[in-house]
C-alpha cells in the first residue's frame, strides 16, 4: 500500500534545487522589521527555516538565531550553509513540537512557511515563543508576472493541463498568498496587537530552464502526477521560449507584523 505524501514535506525531495533557484528576500524587508520592533532584537527564532532563504536575511542582524525546520533534507542544506557560524543553530523539528528558550525570544520570524504550521494552535504557539512585547514577522513571496500578456497565456496552459493549481481568477494582487490568510487570526487574538501588513515589490528574471527548476520547488507542482507535471512544464517551456526565453517574476513580498501583548506568558 502506498503511503500518501505529506505536502508539507515535499520540499525535501528537491532541497538543493530549492536552495539554488528560490529567490531570497530584499534587505528592505528586514529594515521594516527592525523599524517596527524599534531596534535590533537580541534573540531571534525562525519557524520553517527551510534551506535558509529567510535565514540569510535574518543573519545580518548579528543576533543569536535559532532555526526550526521539520524536514531533515532541508535542514541538512541549512546546516551546511551556516556550518561554523556560532550565531546560527539548527533544530530539526516541527514548530508545533519545539520548546522555546525560557523567557521567549524578541523576534519570531517565518519566511514562506507559516501557513504550514497547524492553524489551530499557531497563534498561541507564536505568543508562547515570544517575550512580552516581542515581534512576530511572517513574510513570503507571491510569485506573479511582470508581463501581463505572458501571465494570461500561462493561465490558459494551467487551466488546460492542471486546473487544480491554476490561479483563481478575480482575486486582488497577493490575495492568494497563503501567508496573508493568518492576518485575521492575529487581529482577533488577545495575544497580539499592532497587527499590520506591508508589501515589498521586486522583479527577478528567470531563463526558461531555470524557471522550470523553480516550478519543481512549488508544492502544488510536486503533488501532481509525474506525467502530468512533465506535460505541464513542457507546455510552459514552449510558451516561454516563444516569448524570448525569459520569465520576469514579479515578487510581491507580503510582510505581516504583530506585537506580543501583556506581561504574562501565553
mmCIF file of C-alpha atoms in Angstrom:
data_model
loop_
_atom_site.group_PDB
_atom_site.id
_atom_site.type_symbol
_atom_site.label_atom_id
_atom_site.label_comp_id
_atom_site.label_asym_id
_atom_site.label_seq_id
_atom_site.Cartn_x
_atom_site.Cartn_y
_atom_site.Cartn_z
ATOM 1 C CA UNK A 1 0.000 0.000 0.000
ATOM 2 C CA UNK A 2 1.379 3.416 -0.992
ATOM 3 C CA UNK A 3 1.660 5.971 1.827
ATOM 4 C CA UNK A 4 0.112 9.336 0.883
ATOM 5 C CA UNK A 5 2.692 12.094 0.508
ATOM 6 C CA UNK A 6 2.629 14.921 3.025
ATOM 7 C CA UNK A 7 2.522 18.162 1.046
ATOM 8 C CA UNK A 8 4.447 19.930 3.822
ATOM 9 C CA UNK A 9 7.405 17.572 3.292
ATOM 10 C CA UNK A 10 7.769 17.518 -0.497
ATOM 11 C CA UNK A 11 10.339 20.319 -0.470
ATOM 12 C CA UNK A 12 12.985 17.990 0.915
ATOM 13 C CA UNK A 13 12.747 15.974 -2.312
ATOM 14 C CA UNK A 14 14.339 18.921 -4.127
ATOM 15 C CA UNK A 15 16.218 20.630 -1.289
ATOM 16 C CA UNK A 16 19.310 21.520 -3.337
ATOM 17 C CA UNK A 17 17.251 22.869 -6.237
ATOM 18 C CA UNK A 18 15.116 24.845 -3.792
ATOM 19 C CA UNK A 19 18.233 26.438 -2.335
ATOM 20 C CA UNK A 20 19.576 27.201 -5.805
ATOM 21 C CA UNK A 21 16.580 28.792 -7.537
ATOM 22 C CA UNK A 22 14.260 30.156 -4.869
ATOM 23 C CA UNK A 23 14.775 33.921 -4.566
ATOM 24 C CA UNK A 24 15.974 35.430 -1.313
ATOM 25 C CA UNK A 25 14.491 38.483 0.355
ATOM 26 C CA UNK A 26 15.312 42.158 -0.175
ATOM 27 C CA UNK A 27 17.078 43.981 2.663
ATOM 28 C CA UNK A 28 14.077 46.307 2.843
ATOM 29 C CA UNK A 29 12.072 43.513 4.484
ATOM 30 C CA UNK A 30 14.493 43.355 7.404
ATOM 31 C CA UNK A 31 14.693 47.143 7.599
ATOM 32 C CA UNK A 32 10.936 47.240 8.064
ATOM 33 C CA UNK A 33 11.012 44.553 10.752
ATOM 34 C CA UNK A 34 13.694 46.417 12.721
ATOM 35 C CA UNK A 35 11.816 49.709 12.365
ATOM 36 C CA UNK A 36 8.599 48.087 13.602
ATOM 37 C CA UNK A 37 10.460 46.490 16.524
ATOM 38 C CA UNK A 38 12.073 49.791 17.452
ATOM 39 C CA UNK A 39 15.587 48.370 17.272
ATOM 40 C CA UNK A 40 17.613 45.246 16.589
ATOM 41 C CA UNK A 41 16.284 42.241 18.570
ATOM 42 C CA UNK A 42 18.750 40.455 20.834
ATOM 43 C CA UNK A 43 17.297 36.980 20.187
ATOM 44 C CA UNK A 44 15.596 35.507 17.117
ATOM 45 C CA UNK A 45 13.862 32.245 16.237
ATOM 46 C CA UNK A 46 12.749 31.223 12.749
ATOM 47 C CA UNK A 47 9.924 28.792 12.051
ATOM 48 C CA UNK A 48 10.242 26.659 8.911
ATOM 49 C CA UNK A 49 13.717 27.888 8.034
ATOM 50 C CA UNK A 50 13.985 25.592 5.002
ATOM 51 C CA UNK A 51 17.375 25.859 3.299
ATOM 52 C CA UNK A 52 17.979 29.327 4.717
ATOM 53 C CA UNK A 53 16.478 31.871 2.315
ATOM 54 C CA UNK A 54 14.978 33.857 5.161
ATOM 55 C CA UNK A 55 17.796 32.865 7.484
ATOM 56 C CA UNK A 56 20.348 34.622 5.294
ATOM 57 C CA UNK A 57 18.402 37.854 5.735
ATOM 58 C CA UNK A 58 17.897 37.419 9.484
ATOM 59 C CA UNK A 59 21.572 36.517 9.963
ATOM 60 C CA UNK A 60 22.572 40.064 9.016
ATOM 61 C CA UNK A 61 21.179 41.163 12.379
ATOM 62 C CA UNK A 62 24.287 39.595 14.025
ATOM 63 C CA UNK A 63 21.988 38.187 16.707
ATOM 64 C CA UNK A 64 21.717 34.585 18.001
ATOM 65 C CA UNK A 65 19.313 32.803 15.647
ATOM 66 C CA UNK A 66 17.500 29.511 16.279
ATOM 67 C CA UNK A 67 16.304 27.889 13.027
ATOM 68 C CA UNK A 68 13.486 25.359 13.406
ATOM 69 C CA UNK A 69 12.964 23.170 10.319
ATOM 70 C CA UNK A 70 10.952 19.909 10.224
ATOM 71 C CA UNK A 71 12.358 18.379 7.034
ATOM 72 C CA UNK A 72 15.746 16.665 7.584
ATOM 73 C CA UNK A 73 16.867 17.187 3.966
ATOM 74 C CA UNK A 74 16.082 20.899 4.051
ATOM 75 C CA UNK A 75 17.684 21.206 7.485
ATOM 76 C CA UNK A 76 20.783 19.455 6.139
ATOM 77 C CA UNK A 77 21.243 22.092 3.444
ATOM 78 C CA UNK A 78 20.618 24.787 6.044
ATOM 79 C CA UNK A 79 23.191 23.333 8.439
ATOM 80 C CA UNK A 80 25.819 23.097 5.694
ATOM 81 C CA UNK A 81 25.108 26.645 4.624
ATOM 82 C CA UNK A 82 25.796 28.015 8.112
ATOM 83 C CA UNK A 83 28.372 25.471 9.246
ATOM 84 C CA UNK A 84 30.814 27.033 11.690
ATOM 85 C CA UNK A 85 28.566 30.044 12.327
ATOM 86 C CA UNK A 86 28.269 30.290 16.101
ATOM 87 C CA UNK A 87 25.238 32.568 15.901
ATOM 88 C CA UNK A 88 23.087 30.101 13.934
ATOM 89 C CA UNK A 89 21.712 26.901 15.462
ATOM 90 C CA UNK A 90 19.535 24.413 13.567
ATOM 91 C CA UNK A 91 16.792 22.367 15.252
ATOM 92 C CA UNK A 92 15.177 19.584 13.223
ATOM 93 C CA UNK A 93 11.619 19.738 14.496
ATOM 94 C CA UNK A 94 8.118 20.845 13.690
ATOM 95 C CA UNK A 95 7.426 24.241 15.182
ATOM 96 C CA UNK A 96 4.486 22.630 16.979
ATOM 97 C CA UNK A 97 6.910 20.307 18.820
ATOM 98 C CA UNK A 98 9.677 22.821 19.522
ATOM 99 C CA UNK A 99 10.295 24.184 23.018
ATOM 100 C CA UNK A 100 11.234 27.895 23.021
ATOM 101 C CA UNK A 101 14.020 29.155 25.294
ATOM 102 C CA UNK A 102 12.944 30.329 28.771
ATOM 103 C CA UNK A 103 11.529 33.831 28.617
ATOM 104 C CA UNK A 104 10.981 33.640 24.860
ATOM 105 C CA UNK A 105 12.738 35.459 22.031
ATOM 106 C CA UNK A 106 12.407 39.075 20.953
ATOM 107 C CA UNK A 107 11.669 38.199 17.313
ATOM 108 C CA UNK A 108 9.889 35.176 15.858
ATOM 109 C CA UNK A 109 10.123 35.121 12.068
ATOM 110 C CA UNK A 110 8.866 32.785 9.371
ATOM 111 C CA UNK A 111 9.734 33.048 5.683
ATOM 112 C CA UNK A 112 7.312 31.423 3.236
ATOM 113 C CA UNK A 113 6.436 28.816 5.846
ATOM 114 C CA UNK A 114 3.963 29.983 8.484
ATOM 115 C CA UNK A 115 0.991 28.567 6.551
ATOM 116 C CA UNK A 116 2.414 25.067 7.135
ATOM 117 C CA UNK A 117 2.072 25.386 10.924
ATOM 118 C CA UNK A 118 -1.133 23.915 12.372
ATOM 119 C CA UNK A 119 -3.566 26.820 12.154
ATOM 120 C CA UNK A 120 -5.499 25.646 15.229
ATOM 121 C CA UNK A 121 -2.531 26.315 17.518
ATOM 122 C CA UNK A 122 -0.063 28.520 15.650
ATOM 123 C CA UNK A 123 -1.128 31.890 17.069
ATOM 124 C CA UNK A 124 -0.903 30.578 20.615
ATOM 125 C CA UNK A 125 2.461 28.932 19.911
ATOM 126 C CA UNK A 126 3.805 32.135 18.369
ATOM 127 C CA UNK A 127 2.863 34.059 21.501
ATOM 128 C CA UNK A 128 4.396 31.379 23.713
ATOM 129 C CA UNK A 129 7.676 31.651 21.796
ATOM 130 C CA UNK A 130 7.902 35.419 22.262
ATOM 131 C CA UNK A 131 8.929 37.558 25.178
ATOM 132 C CA UNK A 132 6.253 40.112 26.187
ATOM 133 C CA UNK A 133 6.405 42.922 23.637
ATOM 134 C CA UNK A 134 8.287 40.686 21.205
ATOM 135 C CA UNK A 135 7.621 40.868 17.473
ATOM 136 C CA UNK A 136 6.174 38.249 15.164
ATOM 137 C CA UNK A 137 7.137 38.683 11.498
ATOM 138 C CA UNK A 138 5.908 36.349 8.759
ATOM 139 C CA UNK A 139 6.913 37.115 5.201
ATOM 140 C CA UNK A 140 6.822 35.397 1.844
ATOM 141 C CA UNK A 141 6.721 35.951 -1.884
ATOM 142 C CA UNK A 142 3.658 35.926 -4.090
ATOM 143 C CA UNK A 143 5.060 34.856 -7.470
ATOM 144 C CA UNK A 144 3.463 36.940 -10.224
ATOM 145 C CA UNK A 145 4.499 38.116 -13.664
ATOM 146 C CA UNK A 146 5.821 41.468 -14.827
ATOM 147 C CA UNK A 147 4.367 40.719 -18.299
ATOM 148 C CA UNK A 148 0.552 40.586 -18.145
ATOM 149 C CA UNK A 149 0.291 39.002 -21.599
ATOM 150 C CA UNK A 150 2.592 36.163 -20.548
ATOM 151 C CA UNK A 151 0.539 35.638 -17.396
ATOM 152 C CA UNK A 152 -2.672 35.372 -19.450
ATOM 153 C CA UNK A 153 -1.085 32.831 -21.785
ATOM 154 C CA UNK A 154 0.311 30.820 -18.857
ATOM 155 C CA UNK A 155 -3.057 30.841 -17.079
ATOM 156 C CA UNK A 156 -4.582 29.227 -20.161
ATOM 157 C CA UNK A 157 -1.969 26.450 -20.066
ATOM 158 C CA UNK A 158 -2.648 25.789 -16.383
ATOM 159 C CA UNK A 159 -6.416 25.742 -16.911
ATOM 160 C CA UNK A 160 -5.946 23.194 -19.685
ATOM 161 C CA UNK A 161 -3.374 20.880 -18.084
ATOM 162 C CA UNK A 162 -3.522 21.442 -14.300
ATOM 163 C CA UNK A 163 -6.618 23.421 -13.317
ATOM 164 C CA UNK A 164 -6.338 22.405 -9.661
ATOM 165 C CA UNK A 165 -3.198 24.529 -9.234
ATOM 166 C CA UNK A 166 -4.213 27.362 -11.581
ATOM 167 C CA UNK A 167 -4.592 30.864 -10.154
ATOM 168 C CA UNK A 168 -8.130 31.652 -9.062
ATOM 169 C CA UNK A 169 -9.479 34.497 -11.191
ATOM 170 C CA UNK A 170 -10.934 37.664 -9.733
ATOM 171 C CA UNK A 171 -8.791 37.932 -6.607
ATOM 172 C CA UNK A 172 -6.796 41.104 -5.898
ATOM 173 C CA UNK A 173 -2.994 41.121 -6.002
ATOM 174 C CA UNK A 174 -1.425 38.992 -3.275
ATOM 175 C CA UNK A 175 -4.790 37.718 -2.056
ATOM 176 C CA UNK A 176 -3.846 34.157 -2.997
ATOM 177 C CA UNK A 177 -0.659 34.188 -0.952
ATOM 178 C CA UNK A 178 -1.095 31.664 1.891
ATOM 179 C CA UNK A 179 0.848 33.804 4.359
ATOM 180 C CA UNK A 180 -1.769 36.560 4.033
ATOM 181 C CA UNK A 181 -4.534 34.400 5.437
ATOM 182 C CA UNK A 182 -3.345 34.373 9.055
ATOM 183 C CA UNK A 183 -3.697 38.152 9.407
ATOM 184 C CA UNK A 184 -7.290 37.746 10.575
ATOM 185 C CA UNK A 185 -6.171 35.249 13.228
ATOM 186 C CA UNK A 186 -3.775 37.781 14.692
ATOM 187 C CA UNK A 187 -6.274 40.638 14.505
ATOM 188 C CA UNK A 188 -8.789 38.791 16.696
ATOM 189 C CA UNK A 189 -6.262 37.293 19.122
ATOM 190 C CA UNK A 190 -5.856 38.986 22.520
ATOM 191 C CA UNK A 191 -2.252 37.731 22.495
ATOM 192 C CA UNK A 192 -1.193 40.192 19.763
ATOM 193 C CA UNK A 193 -1.607 43.856 18.964
ATOM 194 C CA UNK A 194 -0.456 46.395 16.351
ATOM 195 C CA UNK A 195 -1.120 43.897 13.544
ATOM 196 C CA UNK A 196 -0.250 45.187 10.086
ATOM 197 C CA UNK A 197 0.777 44.032 6.624
ATOM 198 C CA UNK A 198 3.306 45.706 4.371
ATOM 199 C CA UNK A 199 4.227 44.849 0.770
ATOM 200 C CA UNK A 200 7.613 44.971 -0.955
ATOM 201 C CA UNK A 201 7.727 44.516 -4.743
ATOM 202 C CA UNK A 202 10.737 43.352 -6.780
ATOM 203 C CA UNK A 203 11.359 41.688 -10.173
ATOM 204 C CA UNK A 204 13.619 38.647 -10.732
ATOM 205 C CA UNK A 205 14.339 37.283 -14.263
ATOM 206 C CA UNK A 206 14.430 33.515 -14.923
ATOM 207 C CA UNK A 207 15.596 31.912 -18.151
ATOM 208 C CA UNK A 208 13.442 29.000 -19.322
ATOM 209 C CA UNK A 209 15.408 26.095 -17.822
ATOM 210 C CA UNK A 210 15.885 27.856 -14.507
ATOM 211 C CA UNK A 211 12.215 28.801 -14.431
ATOM 212 C CA UNK A 212 11.220 25.156 -14.869
ATOM 213 C CA UNK A 213 13.516 24.233 -11.987
ATOM 214 C CA UNK A 214 11.802 26.898 -9.896
ATOM 215 C CA UNK A 215 8.426 25.341 -10.670
ATOM 216 C CA UNK A 216 9.643 21.950 -9.427
ATOM 217 C CA UNK A 217 10.135 23.528 -5.975
ATOM 218 C CA UNK A 218 6.467 24.515 -5.564
ATOM 219 C CA UNK A 219 4.395 22.048 -3.567
ATOM 220 C CA UNK A 220 1.417 22.198 -5.936
ATOM 221 C CA UNK A 221 3.621 21.161 -8.845
ATOM 222 C CA UNK A 222 5.315 18.453 -6.801
ATOM 223 C CA UNK A 223 1.976 16.921 -5.856
ATOM 224 C CA UNK A 224 0.950 16.496 -9.497
ATOM 225 C CA UNK A 225 1.407 13.022 -11.013
ATOM 226 C CA UNK A 226 4.783 12.921 -12.732
ATOM 227 C CA UNK A 227 3.471 12.564 -16.287
ATOM 228 C CA UNK A 228 1.029 15.445 -15.880
ATOM 229 C CA UNK A 229 3.747 17.608 -14.355
ATOM 230 C CA UNK A 230 6.022 16.813 -17.291
ATOM 231 C CA UNK A 231 3.335 17.774 -19.835
ATOM 232 C CA UNK A 232 2.584 20.997 -17.976
ATOM 233 C CA UNK A 233 6.225 22.017 -17.744
ATOM 234 C CA UNK A 234 6.881 21.145 -21.388
ATOM 235 C CA UNK A 235 3.973 23.342 -22.491
ATOM 236 C CA UNK A 236 5.106 26.208 -20.264
ATOM 237 C CA UNK A 237 8.682 25.919 -21.569
ATOM 238 C CA UNK A 238 7.471 26.124 -25.167
ATOM 239 C CA UNK A 239 5.422 29.188 -24.303
ATOM 240 C CA UNK A 240 8.325 30.965 -22.586
ATOM 241 C CA UNK A 241 10.735 30.143 -25.413
ATOM 242 C CA UNK A 242 8.273 31.551 -27.955
ATOM 243 C CA UNK A 243 8.291 34.813 -25.980
ATOM 244 C CA UNK A 244 12.033 35.299 -25.695
ATOM 245 C CA UNK A 245 13.116 32.624 -23.222
ATOM 246 C CA UNK A 246 12.892 34.729 -20.048
ATOM 247 C CA UNK A 247 10.216 34.976 -17.369
ATOM 248 C CA UNK A 248 10.311 38.123 -15.272
ATOM 249 C CA UNK A 249 8.849 37.106 -11.943
ATOM 250 C CA UNK A 250 7.164 39.957 -10.137
ATOM 251 C CA UNK A 251 7.632 39.171 -6.475
ATOM 252 C CA UNK A 252 5.197 40.799 -4.076
ATOM 253 C CA UNK A 253 6.654 40.083 -0.657
ATOM 254 C CA UNK A 254 3.956 40.261 1.990
ATOM 255 C CA UNK A 255 5.272 41.115 5.450
ATOM 256 C CA UNK A 256 2.905 40.514 8.348
ATOM 257 C CA UNK A 257 3.906 42.127 11.657
ATOM 258 C CA UNK A 258 2.386 41.808 15.122
ATOM 259 C CA UNK A 259 3.452 42.511 18.696
ATOM 260 C CA UNK A 260 3.060 40.155 21.655
ATOM 261 C CA UNK A 261 0.791 41.707 24.255
ATOM 262 C CA UNK A 262 0.816 41.636 28.029
ATOM 263 C CA UNK A 263 3.309 40.629 30.657
ATOM 264 C CA UNK A 264 2.113 37.022 31.147
ATOM 265 C CA UNK A 265 3.165 34.010 29.153
ATOM 266 C CA UNK A 266 0.699 32.542 26.653
#
